[in-house]
Amino acid sequence: MSFNSLPFLVFILFFFLFWPILKKKKNIRYLYLVTSSFIFYGWWDWRFLFLIVFSGFIDFFAAKLINNNRKQAKLFLILSLLVNLLSLSVFKYSVFLAEQLENIFQLVSISIKLKERLPEFTYILPIGISFYTFQSMSYTIDVYKKTLKPTNNVLHFFAYLIMFPQLVAGPIVRAKDFLEQLNQNRKISTFEFWNAIKLIIIGYFQKTVIADNLGVFVDNAFAGVNNQSGLYWWVVMICFAFQIYFDFSGYSQIARGLAKLMGYHFKMNFNHPYLAVSLKDFWNRWHISLSTWFRDYVYIPLGGSKKGKLKSHINMWMTMLLSGLWHGANINFILWGGFHALGLSMERILGSSFAKRKIRINEFIAGILVTIYVLIGWVFFRSSSIEQIGTIINQMFDINFNYNFIRENLNAFVFLLIAFVIEGGYYLQKQINWLEKFNKLKHIEVLQYSLMICSIVFFRGPEQEFIYFQF
């Protein structure tokens, strides 16, 4: 059930019709959240509910055993991690691993058809498996680290694990931030109510108006429709950069708005990443819940930056490569992670060198350089093969300033202009105090959100699934 579908609108209407009544008693509230989330997720494929229930029960009992038996806590943690990583590997990576092994065997003239021997279910990727698996893993890890007390109520745990607004595409919610919220029966204020509605409107506008309209142009380009070189591919990658940003940010905003209507708070997941002045800054702004997850559960446990410069670079490379692999069972995602790891390493080395020489780069120039690097990185992310990556990057650096394609794709450029205005407007508000105050005037806000609602109704693009559903 997708946020931008009619069944979801019907589902959410009925959910909030009964929510004010059923949320008053704790166990009934948990049961209602779990049941609704099962309906929401089972709408795609009810069979994979068994996978969530199985891994969820493993982690629920593993956390209790970790807390009650500290001598064998590590054993129970390993069991929990193995179950989660095994299920993730089977459903997400088994076909990819079989393909890579077949390629290796072919190099030594051995022909083994591993893919043909895999069970049929391994070819189906459960929606959002990476999100709820990471969320469940963080629960047992935090209990092991003694930063969280496990819940004794299985419905309480499942209400946290599979709460429908963020179940299939995040943001990744931490148990230590959310379990206590679920305990409370909060009555939302009028101010919170309208903030929630605004978040939902922004989310739908970002997804259906900007992302989906830009997606048509981007999909045609990567499908080889009217392809050109030079300027064309830079424009395509700028469109894709805004498409994936507003697609994923749109989902996160809707999820945050729905949670707020229920009386809960999800942390911000995107903070205007294309205004970053360094790659580190970009990753502090992009998919924040995932970036901080990898920082807290991969980078820091590996040693972070405490064991010398070389080890910190190795730890960062391992983290970024795993982050790339998390996004999908394809070599292009690993290359994307490696490309960003390379950029972050270069940034650290040059930053240290510049600091010694007291050299400072203008923030505007730094922002342009970061944006160019990120755009090239998106080629790795969006391409379907290594050959396509090479072709596109070669064409990007072919000197060709032909802009006739703009007239043929005016629709996309209208929405690209809107994206620039939105991000540029936010930047200017932060620089000019009176502009920020002007933008917060009630009648200006009403005008803005009215225009967004009209755009959602009249200018929505062709309906597309959220990009991060595939992860």
C-alpha positions as MATLAB code, in Angstrom:
seq = 'MSFNSLPFLVFILFFFLFWPILKKKKNIRYLYLVTSSFIFYGWWDWRFLFLIVFSGFIDFFAAKLINNNRKQAKLFLILSLLVNLLSLSVFKYSVFLAEQLENIFQLVSISIKLKERLPEFTYILPIGISFYTFQSMSYTIDVYKKTLKPTNNVLHFFAYLIMFPQLVAGPIVRAKDFLEQLNQNRKISTFEFWNAIKLIIIGYFQKTVIADNLGVFVDNAFAGVNNQSGLYWWVVMICFAFQIYFDFSGYSQIARGLAKLMGYHFKMNFNHPYLAVSLKDFWNRWHISLSTWFRDYVYIPLGGSKKGKLKSHINMWMTMLLSGLWHGANINFILWGGFHALGLSMERILGSSFAKRKIRINEFIAGILVTIYVLIGWVFFRSSSIEQIGTIINQMFDINFNYNFIRENLNAFVFLLIAFVIEGGYYLQKQINWLEKFNKLKHIEVLQYSLMICSIVFFRGPEQEFIYFQF';
ca = [
       0.000    0.000    0.000;
       1.726    3.158   -1.213;
       1.204    6.621    0.257;
       0.310    7.942   -3.204;
      -2.471    5.403   -3.830;
      -6.249    5.445   -3.349;
      -6.263    2.356   -1.076;
      -3.922    4.167    1.325;
      -6.166    7.237    1.475;
      -9.102    4.977    2.387;
      -6.929    3.082    4.891;
      -5.684    6.237    6.633;
      -9.210    7.692    6.792;
     -10.482    4.626    8.667;
      -7.347    4.476   10.828;
      -7.758    8.017   12.177;
     -11.518    7.531   12.498;
     -10.935    4.997   15.306;
      -7.518    6.148   16.575;
      -8.793    8.808   19.063;
     -10.943    6.151   20.763;
      -8.625    3.128   20.655;
      -5.402    4.923   21.639;
      -6.594    5.617   25.215;
      -5.682    2.213   26.668;
      -2.081    1.076   26.257;
      -2.524   -2.536   25.114;
      -5.440   -1.693   22.837;
      -3.332    1.106   21.335;
      -0.467   -1.309   20.663;
      -2.809   -3.921   19.194;
      -4.457   -1.353   16.914;
      -1.072   -0.089   15.661;
       0.204   -3.621   15.023;
      -2.986   -4.760   13.270;
      -3.120   -1.636   11.096;
       0.546   -2.026   10.204;
      -0.020   -5.671    9.239;
      -2.853   -4.595    6.924;
      -0.697   -1.811    5.467;
       2.296   -4.102    4.789;
       0.270   -7.189    3.857;
      -1.412   -5.217    1.074;
       1.720   -5.844   -1.052;
       2.288   -9.492   -0.161;
       0.820  -10.992    3.014;
       3.285  -13.907    2.917;
       6.185  -11.690    3.993;
       4.378  -10.797    7.207;
       5.650  -14.158    8.488;
       9.224  -12.971    7.901;
       8.684   -9.796    9.960;
       6.947  -11.742   12.729;
       9.694  -14.392   12.822;
      12.639  -11.971   12.962;
      10.699   -9.722   15.351;
      10.072  -12.541   17.855;
      13.743  -13.569   17.665;
      14.857  -10.035   18.556;
      12.189   -9.550   21.224;
      13.276  -12.678   23.126;
      16.984  -12.183   22.365;
      16.846   -8.726   23.977;
      15.158  -10.165   27.102;
      17.800  -12.903   27.326;
      20.610  -10.376   26.832;
      19.237   -8.234   29.653;
      18.596  -11.122   32.061;
      21.717  -13.177   31.391;
      24.709  -10.874   31.026;
      27.234  -13.719   31.058;
      25.874  -15.068   27.776;
      24.682  -11.719   26.409;
      27.133  -11.754   23.505;
      25.898  -15.186   22.398;
      22.280  -14.006   22.275;
      23.298  -10.813   20.454;
      25.173  -12.849   17.830;
      22.103  -15.073   17.399;
      19.918  -11.998   16.835;
      22.351  -10.464   14.350;
      22.780  -13.747   12.469;
      19.026  -14.207   12.017;
      18.595  -10.631   10.755;
      21.617  -10.659    8.456;
      20.785  -14.139    7.164;
      17.228  -13.144    6.222;
      18.555   -9.967    4.594;
      21.192  -11.966    2.698;
      18.782  -14.652    1.489;
      16.121  -12.288    0.174;
      18.273   -9.390   -0.959;
      21.706  -10.698   -1.867;
      21.509  -14.410   -2.733;
      20.883  -13.824   -6.462;
      23.641  -11.179   -6.587;
      26.140  -13.481   -4.829;
      25.229  -16.369   -7.133;
      25.850  -14.156  -10.182;
      29.264  -13.024   -8.862;
      30.317  -16.609   -8.091;
      29.233  -17.716  -11.577;
      31.399  -14.958  -13.077;
      34.388  -16.072  -10.973;
      33.904  -19.704  -11.989;
      33.735  -18.705  -15.661;
      37.185  -17.111  -15.378;
      38.627  -20.549  -14.572;
      36.453  -22.283  -17.209;
      34.028  -23.831  -14.739;
      30.361  -23.672  -15.690;
      28.041  -23.866  -12.682;
      24.508  -22.450  -12.855;
      24.043  -21.344   -9.250;
      21.142  -18.998   -9.980;
      19.057  -21.846  -11.361;
      19.427  -23.729   -8.070;
      18.115  -20.920   -5.893;
      14.541  -21.218   -4.540;
      11.964  -19.054   -6.315;
      11.261  -16.927   -3.234;
      14.818  -15.528   -3.318;
      13.885  -13.635   -6.497;
      11.228  -11.628   -4.629;
      12.472   -8.704   -2.540;
      10.243   -8.014    0.481;
       9.341   -4.311    0.550;
      11.348   -2.325    3.107;
      13.311   -5.334    4.411;
      16.477   -3.253    4.887;
      14.649   -0.648    6.959;
      12.857   -2.872    9.442;
      15.858   -5.229    9.718;
      18.178   -2.373   10.697;
      15.568   -1.052   13.106;
      15.251   -4.451   14.772;
      19.032   -4.935   14.949;
      19.519   -1.561   16.653;
      17.090   -2.673   19.383;
      19.110   -5.731   20.469;
      22.436   -3.895   20.059;
      21.256   -1.047   22.306;
      20.050   -3.532   24.924;
      23.446   -5.266   24.780;
      25.231   -1.900   25.168;
      22.988   -1.147   28.198;
      21.701    2.057   26.619;
      18.160    0.631   26.489;
      15.959   -1.490   28.737;
      13.982   -4.091   26.755;
      10.204   -4.026   26.843;
       8.366   -6.984   28.365;
       5.297   -6.388   26.201;
       5.528   -8.073   22.798;
       2.807   -5.802   21.349;
       4.785   -2.765   22.540;
       7.848   -4.083   20.677;
       5.967   -4.838   17.451;
       4.222   -1.452   17.551;
       7.726    0.054   17.458;
       9.113   -2.339   14.858;
       6.358   -2.237   12.236;
       4.582    1.082   12.784;
       3.218    1.704    9.286;
       4.229    5.322    8.496;
       7.945    4.461    8.403;
       7.789    0.690    7.914;
       8.811    0.407    4.260;
      11.040    3.429    3.595;
      12.054    4.935    6.913;
      13.137    7.030    8.567;
      14.895    4.364   10.655;
      13.562    4.952   14.174;
      15.613    3.989   17.240;
      13.912    2.070   20.039;
      15.459    4.324   22.687;
      13.773    7.299   20.997;
      10.408    5.695   20.322;
       9.447    2.990   22.825;
       8.784    5.570   25.530;
       6.716    7.671   23.113;
       4.498    4.658   22.434;
       3.822    4.393   26.159;
       2.180    7.799   26.178;
      -1.335    8.746   25.160;
      -0.585   12.271   23.988;
      -3.276   14.678   22.922;
      -1.848   16.788   20.127;
      -2.240   20.537   20.233;
      -3.789   22.613   17.447;
      -0.297   23.849   16.596;
       1.009   20.253   16.258;
      -2.028   19.268   14.210;
      -1.439   21.973   11.614;
       2.301   21.278   11.580;
       1.489   17.632   10.800;
      -0.873   18.615    7.983;
       1.792   20.932    6.549;
       4.382   18.135    6.601;
       1.986   15.819    4.751;
       1.177   18.468    2.121;
       4.891   19.185    1.597;
       5.589   15.449    1.289;
       2.901   14.836   -1.317;
       3.982   17.949   -3.229;
       7.623   16.869   -3.258;
       6.767   13.354   -4.410;
       3.834   13.670   -6.802;
       4.531   17.074   -8.337;
       8.316   17.421   -8.493;
       9.814   13.918   -8.231;
       7.286   12.124  -10.453;
       7.390   14.777  -13.193;
      11.205   14.889  -13.228;
      11.226   11.092  -13.240;
       9.712   10.928  -16.738;
      12.640   12.855  -18.246;
      15.223   10.901  -16.229;
      13.727    7.496  -17.103;
      13.688    8.376  -20.803;
      17.337    9.446  -20.646;
      18.504    6.223  -18.990;
      16.356    4.191  -21.382;
      18.271    5.774  -24.290;
      15.492    8.049  -25.595;
      16.931   11.052  -27.534;
      20.287   10.784  -25.796;
      22.974   13.390  -26.399;
      26.335   14.214  -24.863;
      27.814   17.053  -22.847;
      25.297   19.470  -21.312;
      22.435   17.001  -21.757;
      23.743   14.501  -19.209;
      24.576   17.174  -16.665;
      20.968   18.341  -16.856;
      19.722   14.736  -16.597;
      21.790   14.157  -13.458;
      20.597   17.414  -11.888;
      17.020   16.279  -12.568;
      17.755   12.876  -11.027;
      19.423   14.513   -8.016;
      16.227   16.443   -7.307;
      14.022   13.484   -8.215;
      15.575   11.103   -5.685;
      15.836   13.844   -3.062;
      12.206   14.963   -3.289;
      10.981   11.377   -3.744;
      12.624   10.149   -0.556;
      12.235   13.395    1.386;
       8.564   13.400    0.363;
       8.055    9.946    1.883;
       9.861   10.967    5.071;
       7.780   14.143    5.389;
       4.513   12.232    4.978;
       5.684    9.640    7.534;
       6.646   12.381   10.007;
       3.304   14.132    9.466;
       1.273   10.962   10.027;
       3.267   10.159   13.168;
       2.712   13.701   14.452;
      -1.062   13.328   13.910;
      -0.844   10.219   16.088;
       1.039   12.144   18.782;
       4.540   10.866   17.998;
       7.736   12.470   16.769;
      10.125   11.197   14.093;
      13.405   13.016   13.679;
      14.165   14.943   10.487;
      15.579   12.669    7.767;
      16.744   15.268    5.210;
      18.165   18.723    5.781;
      18.625   20.345    2.357;
      21.631   18.196    1.330;
      22.401   20.124   -1.871;
      23.330   23.150    0.230;
      26.232   21.177    1.733;
      29.705   22.735    1.633;
      31.583   19.421    2.035;
      30.917   15.732    1.447;
      30.877   15.188    5.208;
      28.275   17.941    5.433;
      26.304   16.261    2.638;
      26.156   12.994    4.584;
      25.123   14.868    7.718;
      22.146   16.172    5.739;
      21.247   13.205    3.481;
      19.139   10.281    4.801;
      20.156   11.240    8.326;
      18.608    8.204   10.035;
      20.645    5.804    7.862;
      23.870    7.849    8.024;
      23.734    7.988   11.827;
      22.839    4.264   11.964;
      26.003    3.346   10.052;
      28.007    5.787   12.155;
      26.770    4.359   15.475;
      26.618    0.647   14.613;
      29.409    0.219   12.037;
      31.932    3.092   11.948;
      32.305    3.675   15.710;
      32.390   -0.064   16.663;
      35.148   -0.533   14.057;
      37.153    2.064   15.940;
      35.994    5.269   14.282;
      38.795    7.803   14.119;
      40.395    6.852   17.456;
      43.001    4.393   16.145;
      45.060    6.574   13.854;
      44.501    8.275   10.514;
      45.026    5.190    8.327;
      42.640    3.051   10.392;
      40.030    5.822   10.365;
      40.181    5.896    6.551;
      39.835    2.091    6.409;
      36.869    2.209    8.810;
      35.238    4.941    6.759;
      35.753    2.971    3.504;
      34.232   -0.158    5.027;
      31.264    1.858    6.285;
      30.625    3.556    2.949;
      30.978    0.315    0.960;
      28.498   -1.391    3.288;
      26.203    1.622    2.938;
      26.374    1.235   -0.837;
      25.647   -2.493   -0.590;
      22.698   -1.754    1.743;
      21.069    0.158   -1.103;
      20.916   -2.852   -3.373;
      22.419   -6.109   -4.586;
      24.198   -4.576   -7.541;
      27.806   -3.681   -8.231;
      26.803   -0.104   -9.130;
      25.718    0.606   -5.531;
      29.035   -0.691   -4.188;
      30.870    1.539   -6.681;
      28.705    4.472   -5.557;
      29.671    3.830   -1.936;
      33.327    3.546   -2.947;
      33.142    6.761   -4.964;
      31.871    8.652   -1.918;
      34.487    6.963    0.309;
      37.178    8.177   -2.100;
      35.770   11.709   -1.969;
      35.596   11.679    1.837;
      39.201   10.420    2.070;
      40.416   13.114   -0.314;
      38.467   15.709    1.658;
      40.091   14.632    4.930;
      43.603   14.657    3.470;
      43.212   17.976    1.659;
      41.394   19.517    4.617;
      44.253   18.623    6.931;
      46.801   19.974    4.430;
      44.867   23.219    3.889;
      44.474   23.704    7.659;
      48.245   23.479    8.158;
      48.787   26.065    5.426;
      45.868   28.183    6.688;
      44.144   27.952    3.295;
      40.370   28.532    3.294;
      38.069   27.773    0.377;
      35.105   30.037   -0.203;
      31.900   28.250    0.877;
      30.147   28.957   -2.422;
      32.999   27.423   -4.430;
      33.169   24.478   -1.994;
      29.421   23.946   -2.431;
      29.754   23.898   -6.232;
      32.589   21.344   -6.078;
      30.625   19.125   -3.697;
      27.530   19.311   -5.916;
      29.529   18.311   -9.008;
      31.026   15.355   -7.153;
      27.609   14.249   -5.852;
      26.104   14.520   -9.365;
      28.808   12.264  -10.798;
      28.164    9.877   -7.910;
      24.474    9.697   -8.820;
      25.518    8.263  -12.214;
      26.810    5.176  -10.392;
      23.626    4.985   -8.320;
      21.119    5.330  -11.171;
      22.870    3.346  -13.931;
      21.930   -0.263  -14.565;
      25.397   -1.503  -15.560;
      29.103   -0.655  -15.438;
      29.008   -0.101  -19.208;
      26.271    2.501  -18.831;
      28.222    4.249  -16.066;
      31.276    4.533  -18.324;
      29.240    5.745  -21.296;
      27.401    8.448  -19.360;
      30.489    9.795  -17.576;
      32.342    9.941  -20.901;
      29.453   11.827  -22.465;
      29.241   14.214  -19.490;
      32.781   15.363  -20.177;
      32.309   15.599  -23.942;
      32.330   19.291  -24.907;
      28.841   19.784  -26.324;
      26.670   22.742  -25.335;
      23.706   21.880  -27.562;
      20.555   22.803  -25.621;
      17.849   21.936  -28.175;
      16.691   19.112  -25.903;
      15.331   21.736  -23.489;
      12.538   22.710  -25.900;
      11.608   19.041  -26.283;
      11.372   18.552  -22.511;
       9.897   21.840  -21.291;
       7.617   20.063  -18.821;
      10.585   18.651  -16.916;
      12.358   22.008  -16.867;
       9.362   23.757  -15.333;
       9.520   21.381  -12.370;
      13.307   21.573  -12.234;
      12.962   25.354  -11.953;
      10.466   24.908   -9.092;
      12.966   22.633   -7.320;
      15.675   25.289   -7.667;
      13.305   27.969   -6.363;
      12.421   25.842   -3.303;
      16.024   25.114   -2.334;
      17.224   28.596   -3.312;
      14.401   30.158   -1.312;
      15.370   28.165    1.768;
      18.999   29.271    1.386;
      18.024   32.936    1.029;
      15.770   32.733    4.107;
      18.762   31.658    6.155;
      20.803   34.566    4.817;
      18.165   37.317    4.991;
      16.295   37.690    8.286;
      13.377   39.758    6.992;
      12.709   37.193    4.248;
      12.351   34.411    6.806;
       9.941   36.528    8.880;
       7.973   37.436    5.735;
       7.691   33.790    4.776;
       6.166   32.948    8.182;
       3.320   35.456    7.865;
       0.012   33.599    8.090;
      -1.444   34.768    4.804;
       1.817   33.931    2.984;
       1.800   30.433    4.500;
      -1.829   29.924    3.520;
      -1.009   30.992   -0.052;
       1.987   28.634   -0.224;
       0.122   25.571    0.998;
      -2.914   26.376   -1.137;
      -0.661   26.475   -4.217;
       0.887   23.148   -3.209;
      -2.526   21.512   -2.802;
      -3.649   22.836   -6.212;
      -0.425   21.530   -7.760;
      -0.969   18.083   -6.225;
      -4.475   17.989   -7.708;
      -3.746   19.408  -11.173;
      -0.030   18.929  -11.906;
       0.865   15.591  -10.370;
       3.104   13.418  -12.525;
       2.501    9.830  -13.638;
       2.090    7.681  -10.521;
       5.372    5.983   -9.594;
       6.427    3.902   -6.615;
       8.742    5.570   -4.140;
      12.345    4.930   -5.229;
      13.455    3.628   -1.828;
      10.809    0.885   -1.797;
      13.344   -1.254   -3.671;
      15.773   -1.062   -0.753;
];
